[in-house]
Amino acid sequence: MQSTLKLNQIHHVSIICSDIERSKKFYTDILGLHIMQEIYRSDKDSYKLDFSLNGHFILEMFTFPNSPKRTTQPEACGLRHLAFEVSDIELAVSTLKESGVKTEEIKLDEHTGKHYVFFKDPDELPIELYQK
């Protein structure tokens, strides 16, 4: 059965962080995303940031008071990780390490023949870099 929704593409991914300034610095200074909009919603005591990559809105970030920590190990149901495509995975890993970000070892996807690597954001959210 074919869906009649006719989805075009993923519009954005949304995450909740524990420290908006720390996460903002990580996602802009280290990952290179650009802030499109930053607002404070006083009714929710919450910040909201919209990030773009290459001019396209891709990530929405919130902070809420007293949000519970994310379960990462063992892996729990829910969003598993964010993945970004890179042209040079070894250069990307080197850049991350120069910024003080610890990464796993680069691995080979046996099904695609492409290399990938995982690291974590300030709230331990797994992020993957995948070789183009």
mmCIF file of C-alpha atoms in Angstrom:
data_model
loop_
_atom_site.group_PDB
_atom_site.id
_atom_site.type_symbol
_atom_site.label_atom_id
_atom_site.label_comp_id
_atom_site.label_asym_id
_atom_site.label_seq_id
_atom_site.Cartn_x
_atom_site.Cartn_y
_atom_site.Cartn_z
ATOM 1 C CA MET A 1 0.000 0.000 0.000
ATOM 2 C CA GLN A 2 1.413 3.410 -0.947
ATOM 3 C CA SER A 3 1.015 6.322 1.454
ATOM 4 C CA THR A 4 -1.011 9.290 0.297
ATOM 5 C CA LEU A 5 0.921 11.646 2.581
ATOM 6 C CA LYS A 6 3.549 12.345 -0.090
ATOM 7 C CA LEU A 7 6.265 13.513 2.322
ATOM 8 C CA ASN A 8 8.895 15.746 0.735
ATOM 9 C CA GLN A 9 11.794 15.533 3.203
ATOM 10 C CA ILE A 10 12.620 15.715 6.888
ATOM 11 C CA HIS A 11 11.895 19.287 7.976
ATOM 12 C CA HIS A 12 13.817 19.299 11.269
ATOM 13 C CA VAL A 13 14.802 17.329 14.339
ATOM 14 C CA SER A 14 14.045 18.634 17.827
ATOM 15 C CA ILE A 15 16.107 18.065 20.962
ATOM 16 C CA ILE A 16 15.969 19.208 24.579
ATOM 17 C CA CYS A 17 19.200 20.272 26.235
ATOM 18 C CA SER A 18 20.080 20.890 29.883
ATOM 19 C CA ASP A 19 22.236 24.014 29.421
ATOM 20 C CA ILE A 20 21.328 26.269 26.515
ATOM 21 C CA GLU A 21 24.595 28.240 26.491
ATOM 22 C CA ARG A 22 26.784 25.129 26.585
ATOM 23 C CA SER A 23 24.762 23.433 23.839
ATOM 24 C CA LYS A 24 24.574 26.591 21.738
ATOM 25 C CA LYS A 25 28.380 26.850 21.833
ATOM 26 C CA PHE A 26 28.795 23.156 20.909
ATOM 27 C CA TYR A 27 26.358 23.210 17.989
ATOM 28 C CA THR A 28 27.657 26.515 16.572
ATOM 29 C CA ASP A 29 31.391 26.567 17.393
ATOM 30 C CA ILE A 30 32.121 22.848 17.025
ATOM 31 C CA LEU A 31 29.504 21.531 14.576
ATOM 32 C CA GLY A 32 29.251 24.771 12.602
ATOM 33 C CA LEU A 33 25.469 25.171 12.624
ATOM 34 C CA HIS A 34 24.043 28.691 12.389
ATOM 35 C CA ILE A 35 21.429 30.173 14.709
ATOM 36 C CA MET A 36 18.407 31.305 12.726
ATOM 37 C CA GLN A 37 16.345 32.373 15.720
ATOM 38 C CA GLU A 38 16.633 32.369 19.506
ATOM 39 C CA ILE A 39 13.654 33.141 21.700
ATOM 40 C CA TYR A 40 12.767 32.951 25.369
ATOM 41 C CA ARG A 41 9.247 31.762 26.118
ATOM 42 C CA SER A 42 8.451 33.168 29.567
ATOM 43 C CA ASP A 43 5.191 31.232 29.880
ATOM 44 C CA LYS A 44 7.215 27.970 29.771
ATOM 45 C CA ASP A 45 10.471 29.293 31.278
ATOM 46 C CA SER A 46 12.011 27.846 28.143
ATOM 47 C CA TYR A 47 14.500 28.841 25.482
ATOM 48 C CA LYS A 48 14.075 27.794 21.857
ATOM 49 C CA LEU A 49 16.817 27.940 19.230
ATOM 50 C CA ASP A 50 16.468 27.161 15.540
ATOM 51 C CA PHE A 51 19.643 26.044 13.773
ATOM 52 C CA SER A 52 20.401 25.836 10.074
ATOM 53 C CA LEU A 53 22.986 23.962 8.042
ATOM 54 C CA ASN A 54 23.912 25.339 4.627
ATOM 55 C CA GLY A 55 20.899 27.657 4.774
ATOM 56 C CA HIS A 56 18.378 24.936 5.609
ATOM 57 C CA PHE A 57 16.522 24.751 8.927
ATOM 58 C CA ILE A 58 17.401 21.359 10.408
ATOM 59 C CA LEU A 59 17.484 21.465 14.208
ATOM 60 C CA GLU A 60 15.231 22.891 16.892
ATOM 61 C CA MET A 61 16.599 23.010 20.438
ATOM 62 C CA PHE A 62 14.687 23.603 23.658
ATOM 63 C CA THR A 63 15.555 23.876 27.300
ATOM 64 C CA PHE A 64 13.006 23.302 30.046
ATOM 65 C CA PRO A 65 13.449 23.528 33.825
ATOM 66 C CA ASN A 66 14.148 20.159 35.464
ATOM 67 C CA SER A 67 14.078 18.004 32.339
ATOM 68 C CA PRO A 68 14.950 14.390 33.150
ATOM 69 C CA LYS A 69 18.254 13.023 31.825
ATOM 70 C CA ARG A 70 18.192 10.985 28.628
ATOM 71 C CA THR A 71 18.852 7.279 28.927
ATOM 72 C CA THR A 72 21.723 6.446 26.587
ATOM 73 C CA GLN A 73 23.141 3.154 27.795
ATOM 74 C CA PRO A 74 21.756 0.639 27.340
ATOM 75 C CA GLU A 75 20.066 2.067 24.282
ATOM 76 C CA ALA A 76 16.449 2.947 24.965
ATOM 77 C CA CYS A 77 13.495 3.282 22.608
ATOM 78 C CA GLY A 78 13.234 6.680 20.982
ATOM 79 C CA LEU A 79 15.526 8.833 18.883
ATOM 80 C CA ARG A 80 18.781 6.919 18.593
ATOM 81 C CA HIS A 81 21.141 9.580 17.228
ATOM 82 C CA LEU A 82 21.613 12.519 14.887
ATOM 83 C CA ALA A 83 23.710 11.863 11.787
ATOM 84 C CA PHE A 84 25.528 14.384 9.592
ATOM 85 C CA GLU A 85 27.210 13.694 6.268
ATOM 86 C CA VAL A 86 30.814 14.848 5.862
ATOM 87 C CA SER A 87 33.114 14.815 2.844
ATOM 88 C CA ASP A 88 36.294 13.943 4.808
ATOM 89 C CA ILE A 89 35.653 11.915 7.942
ATOM 90 C CA GLU A 90 39.288 11.826 9.059
ATOM 91 C CA LEU A 91 39.549 15.620 8.861
ATOM 92 C CA ALA A 92 36.237 15.954 10.732
ATOM 93 C CA VAL A 93 37.422 13.643 13.521
ATOM 94 C CA SER A 94 40.716 15.504 13.769
ATOM 95 C CA THR A 95 38.827 18.812 14.043
ATOM 96 C CA LEU A 96 36.557 17.398 16.767
ATOM 97 C CA LYS A 97 39.530 16.136 18.748
ATOM 98 C CA GLU A 98 41.289 19.516 18.443
ATOM 99 C CA SER A 99 38.127 21.026 19.972
ATOM 100 C CA GLY A 100 38.306 18.601 22.900
ATOM 101 C CA VAL A 101 35.508 16.311 21.699
ATOM 102 C CA LYS A 102 36.132 12.615 22.294
ATOM 103 C CA THR A 103 35.127 10.330 19.447
ATOM 104 C CA GLU A 104 34.884 6.597 18.998
ATOM 105 C CA GLU A 105 37.149 4.979 16.442
ATOM 106 C CA ILE A 106 36.189 5.413 12.787
ATOM 107 C CA LYS A 107 34.343 2.301 11.613
ATOM 108 C CA LEU A 108 33.371 0.874 8.237
ATOM 109 C CA ASP A 109 29.707 0.217 7.416
ATOM 110 C CA GLU A 110 29.917 -3.261 5.926
ATOM 111 C CA HIS A 111 26.701 -2.767 3.959
ATOM 112 C CA THR A 112 27.567 0.552 2.268
ATOM 113 C CA GLY A 113 31.362 0.529 2.350
ATOM 114 C CA LYS A 114 31.283 4.024 3.921
ATOM 115 C CA HIS A 115 33.077 5.141 7.072
ATOM 116 C CA TYR A 116 31.321 6.560 10.133
ATOM 117 C CA VAL A 117 32.114 7.668 13.660
ATOM 118 C CA PHE A 118 30.151 8.497 16.810
ATOM 119 C CA PHE A 119 30.640 11.152 19.484
ATOM 120 C CA LYS A 120 28.366 12.851 22.008
ATOM 121 C CA ASP A 121 26.993 16.332 22.539
ATOM 122 C CA PRO A 122 27.142 18.042 25.964
ATOM 123 C CA ASP A 123 24.027 16.124 27.115
ATOM 124 C CA GLU A 124 25.391 12.763 25.907
ATOM 125 C CA LEU A 125 23.159 12.721 22.804
ATOM 126 C CA PRO A 126 24.884 10.440 20.297
ATOM 127 C CA ILE A 127 25.910 12.119 17.054
ATOM 128 C CA GLU A 128 27.186 10.286 13.993
ATOM 129 C CA LEU A 129 29.347 11.567 11.171
ATOM 130 C CA TYR A 130 28.933 9.572 7.965
ATOM 131 C CA GLN A 131 31.359 9.730 5.027
ATOM 132 C CA LYS A 132 29.805 11.001 1.790
#
